[in-house]
Coordinates of N, CA and C and ligand atoms in Angstrom, one line a residue:
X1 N -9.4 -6.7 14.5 CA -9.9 -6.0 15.7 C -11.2 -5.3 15.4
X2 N -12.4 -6.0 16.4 CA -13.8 -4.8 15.9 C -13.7 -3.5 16.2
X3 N -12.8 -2.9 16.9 CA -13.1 -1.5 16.9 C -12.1 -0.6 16.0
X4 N -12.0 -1.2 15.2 CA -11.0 -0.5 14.3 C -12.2 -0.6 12.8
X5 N -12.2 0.3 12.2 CA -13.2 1.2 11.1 C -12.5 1.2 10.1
X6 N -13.3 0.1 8.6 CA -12.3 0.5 7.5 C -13.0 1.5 6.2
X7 N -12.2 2.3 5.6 CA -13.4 3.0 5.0 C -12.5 3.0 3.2
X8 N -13.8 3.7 2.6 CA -12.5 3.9 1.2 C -12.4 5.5 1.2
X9 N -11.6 6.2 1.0 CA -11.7 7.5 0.4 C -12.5 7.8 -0.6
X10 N -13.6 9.1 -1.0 CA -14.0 8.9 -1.8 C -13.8 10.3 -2.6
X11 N -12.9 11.1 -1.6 CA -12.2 12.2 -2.5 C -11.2 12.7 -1.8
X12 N -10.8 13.6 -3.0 CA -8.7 13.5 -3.0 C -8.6 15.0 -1.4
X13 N -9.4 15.3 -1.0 CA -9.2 16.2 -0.2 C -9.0 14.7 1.1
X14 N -9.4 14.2 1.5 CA -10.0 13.3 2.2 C -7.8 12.6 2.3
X15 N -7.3 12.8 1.1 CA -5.8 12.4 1.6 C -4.5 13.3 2.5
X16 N -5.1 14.2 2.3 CA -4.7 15.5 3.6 C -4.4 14.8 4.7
X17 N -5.2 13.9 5.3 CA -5.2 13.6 6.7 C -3.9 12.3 7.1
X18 N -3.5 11.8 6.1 CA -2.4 11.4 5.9 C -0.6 11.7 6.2
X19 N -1.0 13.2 5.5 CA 0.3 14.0 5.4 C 1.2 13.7 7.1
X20 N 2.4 13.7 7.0 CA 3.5 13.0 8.0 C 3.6 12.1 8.9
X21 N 2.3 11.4 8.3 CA 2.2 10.1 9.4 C 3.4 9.1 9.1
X22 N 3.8 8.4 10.3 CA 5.1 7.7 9.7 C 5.0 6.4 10.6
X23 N 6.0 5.2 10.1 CA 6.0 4.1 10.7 C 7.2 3.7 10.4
X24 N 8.2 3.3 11.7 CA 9.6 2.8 11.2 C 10.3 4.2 10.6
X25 N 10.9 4.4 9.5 CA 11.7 5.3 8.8 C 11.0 5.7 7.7
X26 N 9.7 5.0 7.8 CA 9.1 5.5 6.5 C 8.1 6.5 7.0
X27 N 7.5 7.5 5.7 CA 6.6 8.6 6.0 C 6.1 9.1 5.1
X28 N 4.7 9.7 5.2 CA 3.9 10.4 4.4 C 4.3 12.0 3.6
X29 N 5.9 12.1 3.2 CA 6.1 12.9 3.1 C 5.5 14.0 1.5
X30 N 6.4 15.0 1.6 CA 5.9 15.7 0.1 C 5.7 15.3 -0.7
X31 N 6.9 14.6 -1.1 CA 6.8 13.3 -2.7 C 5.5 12.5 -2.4
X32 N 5.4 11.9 -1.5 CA 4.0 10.7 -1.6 C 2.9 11.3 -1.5
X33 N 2.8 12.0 -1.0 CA 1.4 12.9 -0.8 C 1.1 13.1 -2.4
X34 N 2.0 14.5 -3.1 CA 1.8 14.4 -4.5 C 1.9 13.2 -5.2
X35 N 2.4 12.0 -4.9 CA 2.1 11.0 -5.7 C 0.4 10.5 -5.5
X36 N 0.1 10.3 -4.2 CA -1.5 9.4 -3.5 C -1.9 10.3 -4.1
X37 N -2.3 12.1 -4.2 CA -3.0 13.1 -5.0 C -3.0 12.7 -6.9
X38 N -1.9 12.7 -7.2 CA -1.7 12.3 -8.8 C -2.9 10.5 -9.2
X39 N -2.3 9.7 -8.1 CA -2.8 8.8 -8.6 C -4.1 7.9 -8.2
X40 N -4.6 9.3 -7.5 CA -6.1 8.9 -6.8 C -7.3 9.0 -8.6
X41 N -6.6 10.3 -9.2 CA -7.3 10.5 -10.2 C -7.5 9.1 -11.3
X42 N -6.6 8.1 -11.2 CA -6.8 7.0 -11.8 C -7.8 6.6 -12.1
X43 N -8.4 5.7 -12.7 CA -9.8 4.9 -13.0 C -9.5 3.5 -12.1
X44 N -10.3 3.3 -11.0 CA -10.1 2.1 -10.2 C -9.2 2.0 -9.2
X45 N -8.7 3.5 -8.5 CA -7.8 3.2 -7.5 C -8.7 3.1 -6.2
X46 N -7.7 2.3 -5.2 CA -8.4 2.5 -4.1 C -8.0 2.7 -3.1
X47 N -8.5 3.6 -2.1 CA -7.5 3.9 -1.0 C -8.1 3.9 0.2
X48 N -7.6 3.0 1.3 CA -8.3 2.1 2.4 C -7.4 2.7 3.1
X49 N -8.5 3.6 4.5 CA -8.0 4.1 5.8 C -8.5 3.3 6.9
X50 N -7.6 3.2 7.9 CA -8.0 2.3 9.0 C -8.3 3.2 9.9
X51 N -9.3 3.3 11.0 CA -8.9 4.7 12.0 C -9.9 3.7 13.4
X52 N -9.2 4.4 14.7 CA -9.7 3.9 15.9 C -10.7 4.9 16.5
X53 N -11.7 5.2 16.3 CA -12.7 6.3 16.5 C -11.9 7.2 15.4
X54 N -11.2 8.7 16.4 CA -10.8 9.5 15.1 C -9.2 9.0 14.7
X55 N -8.4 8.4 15.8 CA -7.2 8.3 14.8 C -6.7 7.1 14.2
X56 N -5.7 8.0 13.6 CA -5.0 7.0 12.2 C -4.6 5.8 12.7
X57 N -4.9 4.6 12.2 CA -4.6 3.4 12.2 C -3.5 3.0 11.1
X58 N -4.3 3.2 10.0 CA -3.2 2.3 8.9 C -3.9 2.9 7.5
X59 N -3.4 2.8 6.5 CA -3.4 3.5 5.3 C -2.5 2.2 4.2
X60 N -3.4 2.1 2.7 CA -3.1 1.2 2.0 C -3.5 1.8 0.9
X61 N -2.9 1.7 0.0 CA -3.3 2.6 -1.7 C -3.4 1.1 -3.0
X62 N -3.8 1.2 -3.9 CA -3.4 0.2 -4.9 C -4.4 1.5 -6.6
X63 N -3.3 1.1 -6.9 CA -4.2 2.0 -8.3 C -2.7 1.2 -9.5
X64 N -4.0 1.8 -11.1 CA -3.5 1.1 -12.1 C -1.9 1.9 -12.5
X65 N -1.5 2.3 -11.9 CA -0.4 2.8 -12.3 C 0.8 2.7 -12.6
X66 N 0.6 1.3 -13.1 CA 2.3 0.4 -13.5 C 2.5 0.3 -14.7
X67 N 3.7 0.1 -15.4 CA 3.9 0.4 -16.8 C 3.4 -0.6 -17.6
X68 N 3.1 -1.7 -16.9 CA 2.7 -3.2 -17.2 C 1.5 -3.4 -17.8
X69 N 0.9 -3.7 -18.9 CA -0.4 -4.0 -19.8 C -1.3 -4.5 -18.1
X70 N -2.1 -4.0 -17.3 CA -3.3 -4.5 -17.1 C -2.9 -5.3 -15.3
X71 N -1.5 -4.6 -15.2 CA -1.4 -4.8 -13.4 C -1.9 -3.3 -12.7
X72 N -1.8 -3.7 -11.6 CA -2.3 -2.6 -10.3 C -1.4 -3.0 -9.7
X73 N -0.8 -1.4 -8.8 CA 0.4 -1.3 -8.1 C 0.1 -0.7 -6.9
X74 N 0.3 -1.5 -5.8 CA 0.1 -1.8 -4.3 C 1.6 -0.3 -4.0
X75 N 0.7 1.1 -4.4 CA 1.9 2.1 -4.1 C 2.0 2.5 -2.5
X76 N 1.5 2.5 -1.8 CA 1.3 2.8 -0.2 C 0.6 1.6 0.9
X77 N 1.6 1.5 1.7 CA 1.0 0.9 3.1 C 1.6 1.4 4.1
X78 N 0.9 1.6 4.8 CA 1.8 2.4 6.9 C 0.8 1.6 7.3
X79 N 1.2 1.1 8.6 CA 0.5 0.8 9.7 C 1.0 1.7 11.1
X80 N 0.4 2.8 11.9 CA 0.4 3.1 13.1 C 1.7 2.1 13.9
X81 N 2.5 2.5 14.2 CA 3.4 1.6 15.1 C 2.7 1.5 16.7
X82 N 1.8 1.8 16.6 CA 1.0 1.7 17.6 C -0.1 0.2 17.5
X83 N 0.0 0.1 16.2 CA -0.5 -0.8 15.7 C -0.2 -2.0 14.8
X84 N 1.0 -2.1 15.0 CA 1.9 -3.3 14.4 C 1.2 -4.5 14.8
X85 N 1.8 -5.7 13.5 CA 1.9 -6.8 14.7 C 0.3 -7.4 15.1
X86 N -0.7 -6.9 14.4 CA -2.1 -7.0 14.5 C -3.0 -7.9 13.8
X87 N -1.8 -8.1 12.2 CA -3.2 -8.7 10.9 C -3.9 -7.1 9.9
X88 N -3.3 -5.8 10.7 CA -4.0 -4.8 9.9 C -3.3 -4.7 8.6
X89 N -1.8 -4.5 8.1 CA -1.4 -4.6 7.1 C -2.0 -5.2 6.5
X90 N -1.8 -6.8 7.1 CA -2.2 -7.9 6.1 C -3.7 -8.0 5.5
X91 N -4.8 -7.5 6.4 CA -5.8 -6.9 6.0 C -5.9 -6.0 4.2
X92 N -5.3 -4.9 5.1 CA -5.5 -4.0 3.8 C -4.8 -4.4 2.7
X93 N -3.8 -5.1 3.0 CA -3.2 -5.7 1.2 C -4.2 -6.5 0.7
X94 N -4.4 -7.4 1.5 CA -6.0 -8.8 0.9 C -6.7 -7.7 0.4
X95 N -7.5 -6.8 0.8 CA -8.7 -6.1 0.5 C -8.2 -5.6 -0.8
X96 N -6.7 -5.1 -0.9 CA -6.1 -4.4 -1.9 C -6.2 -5.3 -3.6
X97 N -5.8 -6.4 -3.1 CA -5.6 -7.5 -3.7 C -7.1 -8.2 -4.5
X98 N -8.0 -8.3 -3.5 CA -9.6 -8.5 -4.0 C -10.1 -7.8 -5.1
X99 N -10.0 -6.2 -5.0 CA -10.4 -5.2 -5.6 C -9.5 -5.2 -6.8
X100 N -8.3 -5.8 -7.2 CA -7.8 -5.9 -8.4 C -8.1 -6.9 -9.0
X101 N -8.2 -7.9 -8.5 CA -8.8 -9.3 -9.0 C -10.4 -8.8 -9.9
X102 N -10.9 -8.2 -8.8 CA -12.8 -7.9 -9.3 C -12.6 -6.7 -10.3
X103 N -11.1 -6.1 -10.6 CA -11.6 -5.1 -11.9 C -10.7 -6.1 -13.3
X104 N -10.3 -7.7 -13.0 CA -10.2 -8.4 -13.9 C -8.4 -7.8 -14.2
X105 N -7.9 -7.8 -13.5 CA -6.1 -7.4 -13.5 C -5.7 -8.6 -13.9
X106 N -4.5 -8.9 -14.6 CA -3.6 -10.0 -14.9 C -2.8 -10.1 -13.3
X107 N -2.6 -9.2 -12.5 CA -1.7 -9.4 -11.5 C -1.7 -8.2 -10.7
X108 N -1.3 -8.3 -9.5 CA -0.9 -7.4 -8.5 C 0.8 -7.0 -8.5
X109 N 1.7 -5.5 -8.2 CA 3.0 -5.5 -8.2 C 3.3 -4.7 -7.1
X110 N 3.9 -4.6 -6.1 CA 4.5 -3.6 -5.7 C 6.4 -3.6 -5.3
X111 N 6.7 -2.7 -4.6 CA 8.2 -2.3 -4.5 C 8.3 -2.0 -3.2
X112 N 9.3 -2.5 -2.4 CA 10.2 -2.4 -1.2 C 11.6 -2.2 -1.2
X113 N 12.3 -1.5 0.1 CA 13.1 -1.9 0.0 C 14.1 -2.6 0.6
X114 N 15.5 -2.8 0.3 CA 16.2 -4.6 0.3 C 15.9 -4.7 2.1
X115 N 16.1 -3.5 2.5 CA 16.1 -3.5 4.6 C 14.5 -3.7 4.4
X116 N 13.9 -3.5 4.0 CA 12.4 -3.3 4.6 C 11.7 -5.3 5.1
X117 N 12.3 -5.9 6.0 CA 12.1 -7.2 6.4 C 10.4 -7.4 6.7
X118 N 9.8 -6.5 7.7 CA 8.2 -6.8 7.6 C 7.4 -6.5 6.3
X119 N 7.9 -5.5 5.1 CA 7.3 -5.8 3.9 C 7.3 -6.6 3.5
X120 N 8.9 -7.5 3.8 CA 9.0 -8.4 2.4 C 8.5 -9.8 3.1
X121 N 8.2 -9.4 3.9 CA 7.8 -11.0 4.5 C 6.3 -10.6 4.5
X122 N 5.8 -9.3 4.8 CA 4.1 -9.6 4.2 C 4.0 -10.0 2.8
X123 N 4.7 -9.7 2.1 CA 5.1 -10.0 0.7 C 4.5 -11.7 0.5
X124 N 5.3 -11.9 1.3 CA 5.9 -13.7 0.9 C 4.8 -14.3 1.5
X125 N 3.9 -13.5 2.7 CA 2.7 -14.1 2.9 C 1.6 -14.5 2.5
X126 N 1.4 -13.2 1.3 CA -0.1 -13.4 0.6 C 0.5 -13.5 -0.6
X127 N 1.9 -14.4 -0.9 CA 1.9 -15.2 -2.2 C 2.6 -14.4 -3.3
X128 N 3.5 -13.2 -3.1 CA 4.0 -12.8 -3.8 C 5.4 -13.0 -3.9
X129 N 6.1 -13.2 -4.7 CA 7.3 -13.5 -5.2 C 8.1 -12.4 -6.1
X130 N 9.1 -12.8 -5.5 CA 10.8 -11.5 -6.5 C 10.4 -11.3 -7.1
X131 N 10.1 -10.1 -8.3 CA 10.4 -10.1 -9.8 C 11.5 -9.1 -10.3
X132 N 12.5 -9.3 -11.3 CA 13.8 -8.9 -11.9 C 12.7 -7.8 -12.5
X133 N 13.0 -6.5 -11.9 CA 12.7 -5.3 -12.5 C 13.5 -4.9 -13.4
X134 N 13.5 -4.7 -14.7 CA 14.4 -3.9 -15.5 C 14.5 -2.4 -15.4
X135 N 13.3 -2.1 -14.7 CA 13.3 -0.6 -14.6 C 13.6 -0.1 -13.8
X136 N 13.8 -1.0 -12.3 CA 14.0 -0.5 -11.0 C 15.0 -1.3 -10.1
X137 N 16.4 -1.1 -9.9 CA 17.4 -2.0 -9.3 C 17.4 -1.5 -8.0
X138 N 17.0 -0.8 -7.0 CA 17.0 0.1 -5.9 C 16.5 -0.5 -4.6
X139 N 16.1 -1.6 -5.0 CA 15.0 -2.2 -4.0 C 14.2 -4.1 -5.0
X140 N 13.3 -4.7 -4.1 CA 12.6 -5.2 -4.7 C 11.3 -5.4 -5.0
X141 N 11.0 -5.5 -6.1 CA 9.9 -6.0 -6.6 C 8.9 -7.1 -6.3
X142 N 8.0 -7.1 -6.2 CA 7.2 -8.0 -5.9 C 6.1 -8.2 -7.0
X143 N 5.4 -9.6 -7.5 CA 4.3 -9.8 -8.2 C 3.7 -10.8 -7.7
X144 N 2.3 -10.8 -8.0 CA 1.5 -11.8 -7.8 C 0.4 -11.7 -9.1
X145 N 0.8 -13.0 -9.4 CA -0.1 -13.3 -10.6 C -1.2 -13.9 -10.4
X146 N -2.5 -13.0 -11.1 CA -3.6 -14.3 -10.7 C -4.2 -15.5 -11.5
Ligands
LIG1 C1 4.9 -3.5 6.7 C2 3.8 -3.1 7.6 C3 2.7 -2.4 6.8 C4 3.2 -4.4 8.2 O1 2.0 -4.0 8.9 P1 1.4 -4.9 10.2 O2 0.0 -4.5 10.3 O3 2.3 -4.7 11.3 O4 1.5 -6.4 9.6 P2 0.6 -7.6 10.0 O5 0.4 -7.7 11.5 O6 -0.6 -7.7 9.1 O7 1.6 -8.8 9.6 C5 1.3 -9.7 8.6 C6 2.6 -10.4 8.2 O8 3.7 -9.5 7.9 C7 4.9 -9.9 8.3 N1 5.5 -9.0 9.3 C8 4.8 -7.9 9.8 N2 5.6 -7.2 10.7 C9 6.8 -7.9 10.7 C10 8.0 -7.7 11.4 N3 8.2 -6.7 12.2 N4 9.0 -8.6 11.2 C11 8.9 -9.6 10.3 N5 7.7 -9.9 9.6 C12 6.7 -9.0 9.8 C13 4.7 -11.3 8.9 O9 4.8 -12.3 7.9 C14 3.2 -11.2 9.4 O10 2.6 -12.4 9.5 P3 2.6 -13.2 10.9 O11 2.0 -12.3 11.9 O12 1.8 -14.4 10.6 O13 4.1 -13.5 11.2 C15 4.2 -2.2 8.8 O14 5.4 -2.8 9.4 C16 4.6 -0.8 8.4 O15 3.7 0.1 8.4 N6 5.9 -0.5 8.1 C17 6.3 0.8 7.8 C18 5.8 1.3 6.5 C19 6.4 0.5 5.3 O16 7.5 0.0 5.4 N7 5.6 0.4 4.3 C20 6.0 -0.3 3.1 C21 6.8 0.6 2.2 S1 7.2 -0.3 0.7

């Protein structure tokens, strides 16, 4: 959609505007906030806001923060339920996805969970597939290798 504005963050105050936005049962709560704050300080994260003039559209994170030698972890996406249903998710994962490729990643990973059906099927869209987490049985995993 042209009137929707993507931008990157380019500091950690700038994730404030975030805080309780929600989509479905999920939300910008305390824990995520201090996690997007913790892992903005990364080397190479990046965090892509969508907004319609001033408000929130959709919000996407990816930073090096996986235990894995040389993946980037897809930790945040909300889309506005106002905004479902659009190509914007799917957007900001591609863009998420580009930006890991161009800092030379062996792969992309992120985590859902088993109810979350529009994740896992954006999942399955842009080519990511199951992976058997050893660390994490709670939900699933996703990887895409490049
Ligand atoms: C998951 C989410 C980000 C998708 O955002 P979106 O902008 O609505 O998704 P898009 O319009 O880009 O859809 C891309 C693909 O995702 C899948 N998808 C999206 N919504 C879906 C739904 N409600 N049911 C099934 N598949 C869905 C489809 O494969 C779709 O492709 P298609 O349109 O060709 O069928 C959004 O539903 C959301 O914000 N959910 C709540 C937050 C959340 O769960 N985040 C992930 C936590 S791990």
């Amino acid at each position: 959609m042209s009137d929707i504005i993507y931008s990157t963050m380019k500091n950690s105050e700038e994730i404030e505007f975030l805080r309780d936005r929600r989509s479905f049962n999920y939300s910008f709560n305390k824990v995520t906030m201090d996690s997007l704050e913790k892992h903005f300080r990364l080397k190479d994260s990046l965090y892509l806001l969508a907004k319609k003039e001033e408000r929130f559209v959709a919000f996407c994170s990816i930073d090096r923060g996986w235990w894995e030698e040389n993946f980037f972890f897809i930790r945040e996406i909300l889309v506005d339920p106002d905004f479902h249903k659009r190509g914007i998710g799917e957007k900001l994962m591609s863009m998420c996805i580009e930006h890991a490729k161009n800092c030379g990643t062996v792969g992309v990973v992120t985590e859902t969970d088993f109810v979350n059906i529009p994740m896992q099927k954006l999942c399955e869209k842009l080519g990511f597939t199951k992976w058997e987490n050893p660390q994490w049985k709670e939900g699933i995993t996703y990887k895409l290798i490049f």
